[in-house]
Amino acid sequence: MSAPRIEIDLRKIEHNATRLVDMLARKGIGVTGVTKATLGSPRIAATMLRAGVTAIGESRIENVESMRSAGLSTPMRLIRSPALSVVDRAVGSSDLSFVTEIDVIRALSSAAESLGVVHGIVRMVELGDLREGIMPEDVDQVIEDVLRLPNLSVQGIGTNLACRSGVAPDTSNMTALSVLASSIETDFGIPLPIVSGGNSANLNWCQSEASPGRINDLRLGESILLGCEPLHRTPINGLHTDAITFVAEVIESKPKPSTPWGDLAETAFGPGCERPGHGTTFQTILAAGHQDTDPAGLRPLSGIKILGASSDHLVVDSGQRIPIGSEMRFLCNYSALLRSMTSPFVVKVLTSQSTPVVGDHRRDLPQVWSFGGPVS
Ligand SMILES: *Cc1c(COP(=O)(O)O)cnc(C)c1O
């Protein structure tokens, strides 16, 4: 099998999604499964739906469209405000959009009118993380404006935390959202079916004793795919953290001095390395780099240490000579996953077997050099 590649075990993803759906259902919260880190993979979306998510959330219109062309007819939510230039495509492919600007809302209204459909609107509210959203004090005015526009239906409000500034979801900001939802319903006499409290970073708050209040939806990507929560990147009990792994192939393996020689200046990617230890390292190079993944976001499964990377070389301390042509497997963080899925150089292998079968065309070499035995 060619490398570099990203291997995605759909059974583990389904397990993770099912556990999260069940856990949140006990709190009266539904899950929107977010597919953007997978480049909108229709098979991953279908896996999340099998696990019981209520809708698919995507931030990119291209991904929504490719999932639609693959035959997915499920509710699709555009969780990043559509740009003015794509409102027609947003209305044509998704059921509702998360929005913040009245200009976009007006454009969605006319696009929906000309297509003869009703488009759902979820207003994003700023609650401190300083990414998208209207300030809470402006929400009333904006709802009033939206209610006057044809072919729109106000479906709810939402917020997003822990993405730009790392503000953690807590009782205080979640209560603020709940209070806002109830006051909109009272002031305008409309129901708000969706109160979307945030992303995977909300799971700690959810697991606390705090009452969910009016929050009835979370948009989950990272926790389903990588099995961890993003605030402290701790694994979530009972979830797989190795559903997605990155595999690269060895192209050089030699004992080398562990200290570079010559004048040290910047590398291709900024500051050079500090002069490390002494003696000799068994240095192994893999055919992968910044153009395939985020090297800083890879975690070797065992025994080796990543020393550095450039566009297309990943250098590791392997402690021993590794046969050329063998493969090494790494766990991915969110950044490594996102970049690997987006790189045209990385083969995507989706499997529904719990032990992926790889490298069977090279029987003379270890299938996957994992140091700690086969990957479970
Ligand atoms: C990416 C994104 C999510 C999903 O976040 P995870 O941390 O991957 O769960 C949710 N909501 C919005 C608005 C997003 O952009």
Short mmCIF file of N, CA, C and O and ligand atoms in Angstrom, two decimals, residues 32 34-37 58-59 79-80 98 124 131-132 159-163 196 198-201 203 218-225 230 233 334, ligand 1:
data_model
loop_
_atom_site.label_atom_id
_atom_site.label_comp_id
_atom_site.label_asym_id
_atom_site.label_seq_id
_atom_site.Cartn_x
_atom_site.Cartn_y
_atom_site.Cartn_z
N THR A 32 -24.46 17.09 16.65
CA THR A 32 -24.22 17.37 15.24
C THR A 32 -22.81 16.85 14.95
O THR A 32 -21.85 17.29 15.58
N VAL A 34 -19.46 16.66 13.16
CA VAL A 34 -18.73 17.61 12.32
C VAL A 34 -17.65 16.89 11.50
O VAL A 34 -16.78 16.21 12.05
N THR A 35 -17.73 17.04 10.19
CA THR A 35 -16.89 16.26 9.28
C THR A 35 -15.74 17.07 8.65
O THR A 35 -14.98 16.54 7.86
N LYS A 36 -15.61 18.35 9.03
CA LYS A 36 -14.67 19.19 8.25
C LYS A 36 -13.23 18.70 8.30
O LYS A 36 -12.50 18.86 7.34
N ALA A 37 -12.81 18.09 9.42
CA ALA A 37 -11.42 17.63 9.50
C ALA A 37 -11.17 16.43 8.59
O ALA A 37 -10.02 16.03 8.38
N GLU A 58 -20.82 21.04 8.77
CA GLU A 58 -19.66 21.27 7.92
C GLU A 58 -19.39 22.77 7.85
O GLU A 58 -20.32 23.56 7.90
N SER A 59 -18.13 23.15 7.74
CA SER A 59 -17.88 24.57 7.59
C SER A 59 -17.63 24.95 6.14
O SER A 59 -17.69 26.12 5.79
N ILE A 79 -21.85 25.19 9.43
CA ILE A 79 -21.54 25.75 10.75
C ILE A 79 -20.57 26.92 10.70
O ILE A 79 -20.21 27.46 11.72
N ARG A 80 -20.14 27.28 9.49
CA ARG A 80 -19.44 28.56 9.35
C ARG A 80 -20.32 29.42 8.45
O ARG A 80 -20.88 28.92 7.47
N PHE A 98 -25.26 28.71 10.01
CA PHE A 98 -24.91 29.49 11.19
C PHE A 98 -24.45 30.85 10.68
O PHE A 98 -23.55 30.90 9.83
N MET A 124 -25.21 32.96 15.60
CA MET A 124 -24.10 32.72 16.51
C MET A 124 -23.93 33.92 17.43
O MET A 124 -23.96 35.07 16.98
N ARG A 131 -14.30 34.82 18.49
CA ARG A 131 -14.27 34.39 17.10
C ARG A 131 -15.58 34.91 16.51
O ARG A 131 -15.85 36.09 16.61
N GLU A 132 -16.43 34.03 15.95
CA GLU A 132 -17.63 34.56 15.30
C GLU A 132 -18.76 34.81 16.30
O GLU A 132 -18.81 34.19 17.36
N THR A 159 -23.29 29.13 20.04
CA THR A 159 -22.05 29.84 20.36
C THR A 159 -20.88 28.90 20.12
O THR A 159 -21.05 27.68 19.98
N ASN A 160 -19.72 29.48 20.01
CA ASN A 160 -18.52 28.69 19.81
C ASN A 160 -17.43 29.22 20.72
O ASN A 160 -17.12 30.39 20.71
N LEU A 161 -16.87 28.31 21.54
CA LEU A 161 -15.84 28.72 22.49
C LEU A 161 -14.59 27.87 22.27
O LEU A 161 -14.62 26.91 21.51
N ALA A 162 -13.51 28.26 22.92
CA ALA A 162 -12.29 27.45 22.98
C ALA A 162 -11.61 27.27 21.63
O ALA A 162 -10.80 26.36 21.48
N CYS A 163 -11.95 28.10 20.64
CA CYS A 163 -11.29 27.93 19.35
C CYS A 163 -10.24 28.99 19.09
O CYS A 163 -9.11 28.68 18.76
N SER A 196 -27.38 25.56 20.39
CA SER A 196 -26.17 24.81 20.13
C SER A 196 -25.02 25.37 20.96
O SER A 196 -24.51 26.45 20.70
N GLY A 198 -21.85 24.47 21.60
CA GLY A 198 -20.42 24.52 21.28
C GLY A 198 -19.92 23.24 20.65
O GLY A 198 -20.68 22.51 20.02
N ASN A 199 -18.64 22.98 20.87
CA ASN A 199 -17.94 21.89 20.18
C ASN A 199 -17.41 20.87 21.20
O ASN A 199 -17.88 20.82 22.33
N SER A 200 -16.42 20.11 20.80
CA SER A 200 -15.89 19.07 21.70
C SER A 200 -15.37 19.65 23.02
O SER A 200 -15.30 18.95 24.02
N ALA A 201 -15.01 20.93 23.01
CA ALA A 201 -14.50 21.56 24.24
C ALA A 201 -15.59 21.67 25.30
O ALA A 201 -15.30 21.98 26.46
N LEU A 203 -17.37 19.18 26.34
CA LEU A 203 -17.64 17.89 26.98
C LEU A 203 -17.31 17.88 28.47
O LEU A 203 -18.01 17.25 29.25
N LEU A 218 -24.71 19.82 20.62
CA LEU A 218 -23.27 20.11 20.57
C LEU A 218 -22.77 19.65 19.20
O LEU A 218 -23.23 18.64 18.66
N ARG A 219 -21.82 20.40 18.68
CA ARG A 219 -21.25 20.07 17.36
C ARG A 219 -19.89 19.41 17.60
O ARG A 219 -18.94 20.05 18.02
N LEU A 220 -19.81 18.09 17.35
CA LEU A 220 -18.61 17.35 17.74
C LEU A 220 -17.83 16.81 16.55
O LEU A 220 -18.37 16.09 15.71
N GLY A 221 -16.56 17.18 16.49
CA GLY A 221 -15.67 16.64 15.47
C GLY A 221 -14.53 15.88 16.14
O GLY A 221 -14.47 14.65 16.15
N GLU A 222 -13.62 16.65 16.76
CA GLU A 222 -12.41 16.08 17.34
C GLU A 222 -12.67 14.91 18.30
O GLU A 222 -11.98 13.89 18.25
N SER A 223 -13.65 15.05 19.18
CA SER A 223 -13.88 14.00 20.17
C SER A 223 -14.32 12.70 19.50
O SER A 223 -13.95 11.61 19.94
N ILE A 224 -15.10 12.81 18.42
CA ILE A 224 -15.53 11.59 17.71
C ILE A 224 -14.34 10.97 16.98
O ILE A 224 -14.12 9.77 17.02
N LEU A 225 -13.56 11.82 16.33
CA LEU A 225 -12.51 11.29 15.46
C LEU A 225 -11.27 10.86 16.24
O LEU A 225 -10.66 9.84 15.92
N PRO A 230 -10.64 18.74 23.60
CA PRO A 230 -9.60 19.66 23.15
C PRO A 230 -9.09 20.66 24.18
O PRO A 230 -8.11 21.34 23.90
N ARG A 233 -6.64 18.16 25.97
CA ARG A 233 -6.28 17.03 25.11
C ARG A 233 -6.15 15.74 25.92
O ARG A 233 -5.21 14.95 25.74
N TYR A 334 -5.29 16.96 16.08
CA TYR A 334 -6.26 17.55 15.16
C TYR A 334 -5.57 18.22 13.97
O TYR A 334 -5.99 18.08 12.82
C1 LIG B 1 -14.93 22.96 13.85
C2 LIG B 1 -16.14 23.41 14.51
C3 LIG B 1 -16.79 22.56 15.42
C4 LIG B 1 -16.24 21.20 15.81
O1 LIG B 1 -15.22 21.36 16.74
P1 LIG B 1 -14.49 20.11 17.42
O2 LIG B 1 -13.59 20.71 18.43
O3 LIG B 1 -13.77 19.39 16.34
O4 LIG B 1 -15.53 19.27 18.05
C5 LIG B 1 -17.95 23.02 16.01
N1 LIG B 1 -18.46 24.22 15.72
C6 LIG B 1 -17.87 25.07 14.85
C7 LIG B 1 -18.50 26.39 14.58
C8 LIG B 1 -16.69 24.70 14.23
O5 LIG B 1 -16.10 25.54 13.37
#
